[in-house]
Short mmCIF file of C-alpha atoms in Angstrom, two decimals:
data_model
loop_
_atom_site.label_atom_id
_atom_site.label_comp_id
_atom_site.label_asym_id
_atom_site.label_seq_id
_atom_site.Cartn_x
_atom_site.Cartn_y
_atom_site.Cartn_z
CA MET A 1 -133.79 -127.67 100.74
CA ASP A 2 -130.37 -127.94 102.33
CA HIS A 3 -128.13 -130.21 100.26
CA SER A 4 -124.95 -129.86 102.31
CA VAL A 5 -123.04 -132.97 103.25
CA ALA A 6 -124.10 -134.61 106.50
CA VAL A 7 -120.85 -135.34 108.29
CA PRO A 8 -120.77 -137.08 111.66
CA GLU A 9 -120.31 -133.75 113.47
CA ASP A 10 -120.47 -130.17 112.24
CA LEU A 11 -116.92 -129.10 111.48
CA SER A 12 -117.37 -125.48 112.56
CA ALA A 13 -118.92 -126.47 115.92
CA ARG A 14 -116.14 -128.97 116.53
CA THR A 15 -113.49 -126.38 115.68
CA ARG A 16 -115.05 -123.79 118.01
CA ARG A 17 -115.19 -126.33 120.82
CA ARG A 18 -111.55 -127.25 120.34
CA ILE A 19 -110.51 -123.60 120.34
CA ALA A 20 -112.56 -122.93 123.50
CA THR A 21 -111.06 -125.90 125.34
CA GLY A 22 -107.60 -125.67 123.79
CA LEU A 23 -105.98 -124.59 127.04
CA ARG A 24 -107.08 -127.82 128.70
CA HIS A 25 -105.73 -130.01 125.93
CA GLN A 26 -102.41 -131.72 126.38
CA PRO A 27 -99.73 -129.82 124.41
CA PRO A 28 -98.22 -131.63 121.40
CA ARG A 29 -95.27 -133.88 122.18
CA SER A 30 -93.14 -132.58 119.29
CA ALA A 31 -92.83 -129.59 116.98
CA TRP A 32 -94.05 -131.40 113.87
CA ARG A 33 -97.24 -132.46 115.67
CA ALA A 34 -97.91 -128.79 116.51
CA ARG A 35 -97.45 -127.82 112.85
CA ALA A 36 -99.70 -130.70 111.81
CA ARG A 37 -102.48 -129.56 114.13
CA THR A 38 -102.24 -126.05 112.71
CA ARG A 39 -102.51 -127.37 109.16
CA ILE A 40 -105.44 -129.62 110.06
CA THR A 41 -107.33 -126.68 111.56
CA TYR A 42 -106.68 -124.59 108.47
CA LEU A 43 -107.92 -127.30 106.11
CA GLU A 44 -110.98 -127.88 108.28
CA ALA A 45 -111.84 -124.19 107.95
CA GLN A 46 -111.52 -124.40 104.18
CA LEU A 47 -113.66 -127.51 104.09
CA ASN A 48 -116.27 -125.75 106.22
CA ARG A 49 -116.46 -123.00 103.65
CA GLU A 50 -116.97 -125.47 100.82
CA ASN A 51 -119.62 -127.39 102.78
CA VAL A 52 -122.14 -124.57 102.46
CA GLY A 53 -124.83 -124.46 99.82
CA PRO A 54 -126.05 -127.00 97.26
CA CYS A 55 -124.01 -130.14 97.01
CA PRO A 56 -124.38 -132.56 94.06
CA GLY A 57 -123.34 -136.17 94.31
CA ASP A 58 -119.78 -135.87 93.05
CA ARG A 59 -119.07 -132.88 95.29
CA LYS A 60 -120.51 -134.76 98.26
CA ALA A 61 -118.12 -137.65 97.68
CA LEU A 62 -115.15 -135.27 97.54
CA ILE A 63 -116.15 -133.55 100.79
CA GLU A 64 -116.65 -136.86 102.57
CA GLY A 65 -113.23 -138.02 101.37
CA ALA A 66 -111.57 -134.83 102.61
CA VAL A 67 -113.33 -135.15 105.99
CA SER A 68 -112.08 -138.74 106.30
CA HIS A 69 -108.51 -137.68 105.51
CA LEU A 70 -108.55 -134.91 108.10
CA GLU A 71 -109.99 -137.20 110.77
CA LYS A 72 -107.28 -139.79 110.14
CA ALA A 73 -104.61 -137.09 110.19
CA ARG A 74 -105.81 -135.73 113.55
CA PHE A 75 -106.03 -139.25 115.00
CA ALA A 76 -102.46 -139.98 113.90
CA ALA A 77 -101.20 -136.67 115.35
CA ASP A 78 -102.87 -137.30 118.72
CA GLU A 79 -102.26 -141.05 119.03
CA LYS A 80 -100.31 -142.11 122.13
CA PHE A 81 -99.00 -145.49 120.82
CA GLY A 82 -98.52 -146.75 124.38
CA TRP A 83 -95.39 -148.85 124.82
CA ARG A 84 -94.53 -148.36 121.13
CA ARG A 85 -94.12 -144.61 121.60
CA PRO A 86 -90.26 -144.47 121.36
CA TRP A 87 -90.27 -145.75 117.76
CA SER A 88 -93.73 -144.65 116.63
CA GLY A 89 -92.72 -141.21 115.34
CA SER A 90 -92.30 -142.29 111.72
CA THR A 91 -95.65 -144.08 111.66
CA ALA A 92 -97.48 -141.08 113.10
CA LEU A 93 -95.69 -138.65 110.79
CA GLU A 94 -96.48 -140.64 107.66
CA GLY A 95 -100.10 -141.01 108.74
CA VAL A 96 -100.48 -137.27 109.33
CA TRP A 97 -98.84 -135.81 106.24
CA SER A 98 -100.08 -138.39 103.74
CA ASN A 99 -103.67 -137.74 104.82
CA LEU A 100 -103.15 -133.98 104.79
CA ARG A 101 -101.81 -134.13 101.24
CA GLY A 102 -104.76 -136.25 100.18
CA ALA A 103 -107.15 -133.70 101.70
CA GLU A 104 -105.39 -130.85 99.86
CA VAL A 105 -105.78 -132.64 96.51
CA LEU A 106 -109.49 -133.16 97.13
CA LEU A 107 -109.93 -129.54 98.23
CA LEU A 108 -108.36 -128.37 94.99
CA GLN A 109 -111.28 -130.02 93.18
CA LEU A 110 -113.79 -128.30 95.47
CA VAL A 111 -112.65 -124.68 95.58
CA SER A 112 -113.86 -121.98 93.23
CA GLU A 113 -112.30 -121.33 89.85
CA ALA A 114 -110.76 -118.07 91.07
CA GLU A 115 -108.95 -119.91 93.85
CA VAL A 116 -107.77 -122.57 91.41
CA VAL A 117 -106.27 -119.80 89.28
CA GLY A 118 -104.57 -118.38 92.35
CA ARG A 119 -103.08 -121.75 93.31
CA ALA A 120 -101.91 -122.67 89.81
CA SER A 121 -98.44 -121.20 90.31
CA GLU A 122 -98.08 -122.99 93.66
CA VAL A 123 -99.01 -126.31 92.08
CA MET A 124 -96.57 -125.70 89.23
CA ALA A 125 -93.77 -124.98 91.71
CA LEU A 126 -94.45 -128.25 93.55
CA VAL A 127 -94.58 -130.15 90.28
CA LYS A 128 -91.22 -128.74 89.18
CA ARG A 129 -89.62 -129.68 92.50
CA HIS A 130 -90.84 -133.28 92.66
CA LEU A 131 -91.91 -134.60 89.25
CA HIS A 132 -89.33 -135.65 86.68
CA LYS A 133 -88.91 -133.20 83.83
CA ASP A 134 -90.09 -135.84 81.33
CA ASP A 135 -93.24 -136.73 83.30
CA PRO A 136 -96.32 -136.38 81.04
CA ARG A 137 -98.33 -134.61 83.75
CA ARG A 138 -95.59 -132.04 84.17
CA LEU A 139 -95.29 -131.46 80.43
CA ARG A 140 -99.04 -131.14 79.99
CA LEU A 141 -99.34 -128.70 82.89
CA ALA A 142 -96.44 -126.67 81.52
CA GLN A 143 -98.35 -126.21 78.26
CA ARG A 144 -101.46 -125.04 80.09
CA ILE A 145 -100.04 -123.10 83.03
CA ARG A 146 -100.02 -119.67 81.33
CA HIS A 147 -103.62 -120.04 80.23
CA ILE A 148 -104.69 -121.23 83.70
CA ALA A 149 -102.80 -118.45 85.50
CA SER A 150 -104.38 -115.85 83.20
CA GLY A 151 -107.89 -117.15 83.98
CA ASN A 152 -108.53 -118.87 80.63
CA MET A 153 -109.28 -122.30 82.08
CA ALA A 154 -110.44 -125.17 79.93
CA PRO A 155 -112.89 -127.79 81.28
CA GLY A 156 -110.13 -130.31 82.05
CA ASP A 157 -107.62 -127.92 83.64
CA ARG A 158 -108.88 -128.44 87.20
CA ASP A 159 -108.49 -132.21 86.92
CA LEU A 160 -105.05 -131.68 85.35
CA LEU A 161 -103.96 -129.55 88.32
CA ALA A 162 -105.30 -132.12 90.80
CA GLN A 163 -103.56 -135.00 89.04
CA ALA A 164 -100.29 -133.09 88.82
CA LEU A 165 -100.50 -132.11 92.49
CA SER A 166 -101.25 -135.70 93.49
CA GLY A 167 -98.31 -136.91 91.40
CA ALA A 168 -95.99 -134.35 93.01
CA TYR A 169 -97.09 -135.43 96.49
CA ASN A 170 -96.58 -139.10 95.59
CA ALA A 171 -93.09 -138.29 94.33
CA LEU A 172 -92.40 -136.38 97.57
CA ASP A 173 -93.54 -139.43 99.55
CA GLY A 174 -91.10 -141.55 97.57
CA GLU A 175 -88.24 -139.14 98.26
CA LEU A 176 -89.00 -139.10 101.96
CA ALA A 177 -89.30 -142.90 101.93
CA ARG A 178 -85.71 -143.12 100.68
CA VAL A 179 -84.59 -140.79 103.46
CA ARG A 180 -86.46 -142.90 106.01
CA SER A 181 -85.01 -146.12 104.62
CA LEU A 182 -81.44 -144.82 104.84
CA ARG A 183 -82.11 -143.49 108.33
CA ASN A 184 -83.38 -146.91 109.42
CA MET A 185 -80.34 -148.63 107.93
CA LEU A 186 -77.99 -146.26 109.76
CA TRP A 187 -79.73 -146.80 113.11
CA THR A 188 -79.68 -150.56 112.53
CA ALA A 189 -75.98 -150.46 111.67
CA THR A 190 -75.31 -148.36 114.78
CA PHE A 191 -77.16 -150.86 116.95
CA VAL A 192 -75.32 -153.84 115.42
CA VAL A 193 -71.90 -152.21 115.81
CA PHE A 194 -72.77 -151.20 119.37
CA LEU A 195 -73.71 -154.80 120.15
CA GLY A 196 -70.40 -155.98 118.71
CA VAL A 197 -68.39 -153.46 120.71
CA THR A 198 -70.29 -154.34 123.89
CA GLY A 199 -69.77 -158.05 123.28
CA ILE A 200 -66.03 -157.56 122.82
CA ALA A 201 -65.83 -155.53 126.03
CA LEU A 202 -67.77 -158.19 127.96
CA TYR A 203 -65.61 -160.97 126.57
CA GLY A 204 -62.47 -159.07 127.56
CA TRP A 205 -63.92 -158.43 131.01
CA PHE A 206 -64.50 -162.11 131.76
CA SER A 207 -61.45 -163.41 129.89
CA PRO A 208 -58.83 -160.63 129.79
CA SER A 209 -55.95 -162.86 128.77
CA SER A 210 -57.73 -164.06 125.63
CA LEU A 211 -57.68 -160.59 124.01
CA SER A 212 -54.63 -159.12 125.69
CA MET A 213 -53.80 -155.48 124.89
CA CYS A 214 -50.49 -155.54 126.81
CA PHE A 215 -47.03 -154.83 125.32
CA THR A 216 -43.44 -155.61 126.37
CA PRO A 217 -41.18 -152.69 125.40
CA LYS A 218 -37.64 -153.56 124.30
CA VAL A 219 -36.19 -150.99 126.69
CA SER A 220 -35.60 -152.63 130.10
CA PRO A 221 -36.08 -150.30 133.06
CA GLY A 222 -34.16 -152.53 135.46
CA GLY A 223 -31.58 -155.24 135.36
CA ALA A 224 -31.08 -157.92 132.79
CA ASN A 225 -33.62 -160.16 134.51
CA GLN A 226 -36.35 -157.56 134.52
CA MET A 227 -38.68 -156.12 131.92
CA ALA A 228 -41.68 -153.84 131.70
CA ILE A 229 -45.23 -154.73 130.71
CA VAL A 230 -47.47 -151.94 129.44
CA CYS A 231 -51.25 -152.44 129.42
CA PRO A 232 -53.99 -149.90 128.58
CA SER A 233 -55.03 -149.71 132.23
CA MET A 234 -51.77 -150.25 134.09
CA GLU A 235 -47.96 -150.31 133.68
CA TYR A 236 -45.82 -152.99 135.34
CA PRO A 237 -42.12 -152.05 135.56
CA GLY A 238 -39.52 -154.47 136.90
CA VAL A 239 -41.39 -157.65 136.00
CA PRO A 240 -39.20 -160.79 135.87
CA THR A 241 -38.11 -161.75 132.38
CA GLY A 242 -40.19 -164.49 130.86
CA THR A 243 -43.47 -163.33 132.37
CA SER A 244 -46.29 -163.59 129.89
CA PRO A 245 -47.82 -160.16 129.09
CA SER A 246 -51.28 -161.71 128.93
CA SER A 247 -51.04 -162.67 132.60
CA LYS A 248 -51.02 -158.99 133.53
CA ALA A 249 -54.06 -158.07 131.43
CA LEU A 250 -56.94 -156.49 133.36
CA PRO A 251 -60.66 -156.91 132.70
CA ARG A 252 -61.05 -153.20 131.94
CA ASP A 253 -58.25 -153.03 129.33
CA ILE A 254 -60.48 -153.46 126.28
CA LEU A 255 -63.08 -151.11 127.72
CA THR A 256 -60.36 -148.49 128.27
CA VAL A 257 -59.21 -148.79 124.65
CA GLU A 258 -62.79 -148.48 123.40
CA ILE A 259 -63.39 -145.37 125.52
CA ALA A 260 -60.26 -143.79 124.03
CA GLY A 261 -61.64 -144.65 120.58
CA LEU A 262 -64.95 -143.02 121.50
CA ALA A 263 -63.05 -139.83 122.41
CA GLY A 264 -61.33 -139.82 119.01
CA ALA A 265 -64.63 -140.41 117.23
CA ALA A 266 -66.24 -137.56 119.18
CA LEU A 267 -63.60 -135.22 117.81
CA THR A 268 -64.44 -136.18 114.24
CA VAL A 269 -68.15 -135.71 114.95
CA ILE A 270 -67.48 -132.16 116.11
CA ALA A 271 -65.34 -131.52 113.04
CA SER A 272 -68.03 -132.87 110.71
CA LEU A 273 -70.65 -130.48 112.09
CA ARG A 274 -69.33 -127.75 109.81
CA ARG A 275 -70.54 -129.75 106.81
CA ILE A 276 -74.01 -130.42 108.16
CA ARG A 277 -76.73 -128.23 106.68
CA GLY A 278 -80.21 -127.72 107.95
CA THR A 279 -82.91 -129.73 106.24
CA SER A 280 -86.68 -129.71 106.12
CA ALA A 281 -86.83 -133.51 105.86
CA PRO A 282 -88.66 -134.94 108.88
CA TYR A 283 -86.19 -137.77 109.52
CA MET A 284 -83.02 -136.83 111.40
CA LEU A 285 -80.64 -138.42 108.91
CA PRO A 286 -77.56 -136.30 109.82
CA LEU A 287 -78.01 -137.29 113.46
CA ALA A 288 -78.14 -140.98 112.55
CA SER A 289 -74.93 -140.73 110.51
CA ALA A 290 -73.21 -138.83 113.35
CA VAL A 291 -74.20 -141.35 116.04
CA LEU A 292 -72.82 -144.19 113.90
CA LYS A 293 -69.33 -142.73 114.35
CA PHE A 294 -69.20 -143.44 118.09
CA PRO A 295 -69.44 -147.27 118.14
CA THR A 296 -67.45 -147.40 114.92
CA GLY A 297 -64.68 -145.39 116.59
CA ALA A 298 -64.62 -147.77 119.55
CA LEU A 299 -64.44 -150.77 117.23
CA SER A 300 -61.68 -149.27 115.08
CA ALA A 301 -59.66 -148.40 118.20
CA PHE A 302 -59.83 -152.00 119.43
CA LEU A 303 -58.88 -153.38 116.02
CA GLY A 304 -56.05 -150.88 115.60
CA VAL A 305 -54.43 -151.66 118.95
CA LEU A 306 -54.91 -155.37 118.28
CA LEU A 307 -53.06 -155.02 114.96
CA ILE A 308 -50.19 -153.25 116.70
CA ARG A 309 -50.16 -155.96 119.35
CA GLY A 310 -49.85 -158.58 116.63
CA ALA A 311 -46.95 -156.71 114.94
CA PHE A 312 -49.04 -156.26 111.83
CA LEU A 313 -47.86 -152.66 111.42
CA PRO A 314 -44.05 -152.43 110.94
CA GLY A 315 -42.31 -150.29 113.54
CA LEU A 316 -45.21 -150.40 115.98
CA SER A 317 -44.79 -153.85 117.43
CA ASP A 318 -44.23 -152.60 120.98
CA LEU A 319 -45.52 -149.44 122.64
CA ASP A 320 -43.42 -147.97 125.43
CA SER A 321 -46.07 -146.55 127.76
CA ARG A 322 -49.72 -146.64 128.67
CA ALA A 323 -50.09 -143.12 127.28
CA GLN A 324 -48.93 -144.34 123.86
CA VAL A 325 -51.49 -147.14 123.90
CA LEU A 326 -54.31 -144.73 124.65
CA ALA A 327 -53.01 -142.19 122.13
CA TRP A 328 -52.97 -144.76 119.35
CA ALA A 329 -56.43 -145.92 120.38
CA ALA A 330 -57.70 -142.35 120.05
CA VAL A 331 -56.00 -142.02 116.65
CA PHE A 332 -57.61 -145.21 115.39
CA GLY A 333 -60.94 -144.04 116.80
CA ALA A 334 -60.68 -140.84 114.80
CA ALA A 335 -59.58 -142.81 111.73
CA GLN A 336 -63.06 -144.30 111.42
CA HIS A 337 -63.94 -141.03 109.65
CA LEU A 338 -62.22 -142.42 106.55
CA VAL A 339 -65.04 -144.97 106.31
CA THR A 340 -68.01 -143.12 107.79
CA ARG A 341 -67.30 -140.08 105.60
CA LEU A 342 -68.73 -142.08 102.72
CA VAL A 343 -71.88 -142.58 104.78
CA ASP A 344 -72.05 -138.82 105.44
CA ASP A 345 -71.75 -138.09 101.73
CA ARG A 346 -74.50 -140.58 100.94
CA ALA A 347 -76.75 -139.02 103.57
CA GLN A 348 -76.20 -135.50 102.22
CA MET A 349 -76.84 -136.71 98.67
CA THR A 350 -80.10 -138.36 99.74
CA LEU A 351 -81.24 -135.21 101.51
CA SER A 352 -80.36 -133.06 98.50
CA GLU A 353 -82.60 -135.22 96.31
CA VAL A 354 -85.68 -134.20 98.32
CA GLY A 355 -87.39 -131.46 96.34
CA ARG A 356 -84.38 -130.77 94.16
CA PRO A 357 -85.40 -128.45 91.28
CA THR A 358 -84.48 -129.19 87.68
CA ASP A 359 -80.84 -128.46 86.98
CA ALA A 360 -81.29 -128.03 83.25
CA THR A 361 -81.03 -124.53 81.86
CA LEU A 362 -83.94 -125.11 79.50
CA ASP A 363 -86.39 -127.61 80.94
CA PRO A 364 -89.48 -128.82 79.04
CA GLU A 365 -92.04 -126.54 80.67
CA ASN A 366 -89.93 -123.47 79.96
CA ALA A 367 -89.51 -124.67 76.40
CA ALA A 368 -93.27 -125.10 76.04
CA ILE A 369 -93.93 -121.65 77.48
CA LYS A 370 -91.25 -120.17 75.23
CA GLU A 371 -92.88 -121.73 72.16
CA VAL A 372 -96.24 -120.23 73.13
CA ARG A 373 -94.68 -116.83 73.65
CA GLU A 374 -92.78 -117.00 70.36
CA ALA A 375 -95.98 -117.94 68.53
CA GLU A 376 -97.85 -115.04 70.12
CA ASP A 377 -95.01 -112.62 69.41
CA ALA A 378 -94.81 -113.84 65.81
CA GLY A 379 -98.52 -113.30 65.35
CA THR A 380 -98.30 -109.81 66.82
CA HIS A 381 -95.31 -108.94 64.65
CA ALA A 382 -97.07 -110.22 61.53
CA SER A 383 -100.15 -108.13 62.23
CA GLN A 384 -98.05 -105.02 62.83
CA THR A 385 -96.14 -105.62 59.61
CA ALA A 386 -99.38 -106.03 57.71
CA ASP A 387 -100.68 -102.75 59.14
CA ARG A 388 -97.52 -100.93 58.09
CA VAL A 389 -97.71 -102.40 54.59
CA ASP A 390 -101.33 -101.34 54.22
CA GLY A 391 -100.47 -97.75 55.11
CA ALA A 392 -97.32 -97.46 52.95
CA PRO A 393 -97.11 -96.84 49.18
CA ARG A 394 -96.70 -100.01 47.20
CA SER A 395 -94.98 -100.87 43.93
CA GLY A 396 -96.65 -99.33 40.89
CA GLN A 397 -98.32 -96.54 42.81
CA PRO A 398 -97.41 -92.88 42.44
CA GLY A 399 -94.45 -91.88 44.47
CA SER A 400 -92.69 -95.24 44.06
CA SER A 401 -90.78 -97.12 41.41
CA ASP A 402 -90.57 -100.83 40.78
CA GLY A 403 -88.07 -102.36 43.15
CA GLU A 404 -86.98 -98.96 44.54
CA PRO A 405 -88.30 -97.14 47.57
CA ALA A 406 -90.13 -93.91 47.02
CA GLU A 407 -88.10 -90.78 47.44
CA GLU A 408 -88.88 -88.81 50.51
CA ALA A 409 -90.49 -85.43 49.83
CA PRO A 410 -88.46 -82.45 50.95
CA ALA A 411 -89.57 -80.97 54.21
CA GLU A 412 -91.62 -77.83 53.98
CA GLN A 413 -89.59 -74.71 54.71
CA PRO A 414 -90.94 -72.41 57.35
CA ARG A 415 -92.36 -69.16 56.09
CA GLN A 416 -90.50 -65.95 56.72
#
C-alpha cells in the first residue's frame, strides 16, 4: 500500500510543467525574486525525494508543513501587490525567506541520517554566525558536533540540529529586522526633511520678502547716495540708499540657495562612496543613508545663509557678490556631512552585526571541543604509558635496582 503524503498536486508533475512552460512565464521583477524561485525549486526537488515510500504520521505532518511553507514562499515571490507594489518589496521578501527557512528546518528532520551528518558542519557555521556564544542550543551543539560529524549520532541529535538551525534563522530574522527598521527610519527622515525643504521653498516663492536672502555690501559701487544689493538670484548695483534689501528679493532666491546646497551635498555623497562596502543584507541601507544627505544639504544651506544674513557669524554679516552667496550655500550644504556621518556610522555598524562571527579567541564551542580532545588525548597517552610500563623491567626485577634505572647492556660487537 502506498503511504506517501497526498498533497494537493504532485510536486514532480508541477515542477516539470513549470520547467516546460518557463519560457512563457513572466520574468521575475527583481534579482532576489529570481534567487528565491531557484531556491524554491531546489527545496521542492528535495521534498519530492522524501515523499517517496512509507510515511508514518509524524513524517506526514512534517512533509505537509514543508509543502505549505514552499507554497506560501512561491505565492509571496510571484504576488503583484497591485497599487501597493512600490513599497511591497519588504513584505514579499520577508514572506519568501521566512517560509523558505521554515521549510529547510522541516526538511532537516526528514532527510536521511547520512545527509544530516553531511549538513552538521553547515548548521554549526550558521549557529556560530547568528546565535550568541552563551546560547544553550549553541553550547549543546558544540558538545555534540564532533560526534555528529563523525557519524556517531545519538537519538536526540537530529532534533538538536533542527532546534539550533531554527534558532539561528530566528536570530537572523531579528538582525534583518533591525536593518529594516533603521532603513525605514532613514527613509521617513528623508521624506520629512524633504517636505520641510519643499515647504520653505514654497513659502519663499509666494512671500519672498519674508525670508529674504539679500545682502547690502558695505562697499558702494557708485556715489554716496547709491548702494548695492546682492541676492542669490540677482545683483542690483546702484540702488538708492535706504532701499530695503527685502524689497529686491525674488521668489526663486530660496530655491537657488537650496539647489546650491544640494550640489554641496552631492559632493559629500560621492566622497562617502569610498567607505561603502558591499553587503548581503536585502535592505538597501547604504542607499537610504546616502539619499538623506540631499535634503539635509538643502536645509543646512538655507539655514547657513540665513545665519549669515542675520549677522550671527562674526565677519560674515554681508556678502559682496551673488557668487559668494552661492559658494557659502554650497559649503553649508557639504557641511551636513558632520551630522549625517553619524548616521552612516550607525548604518555600517548595523550591517556589520548581521551574521557577525564570534570575536572571542576561545569561544565556548571551541572550548568544549578542546576539552573532548584533551580527554581523548589523555586517555590515549595513559594507555600508551601503561603499555610501555608493562614491557619494561620494574623495580625488584633482575636488571634493575630500587629507585635506579637498569643499566643498559653493552652492544654486541660484530664478529671478525
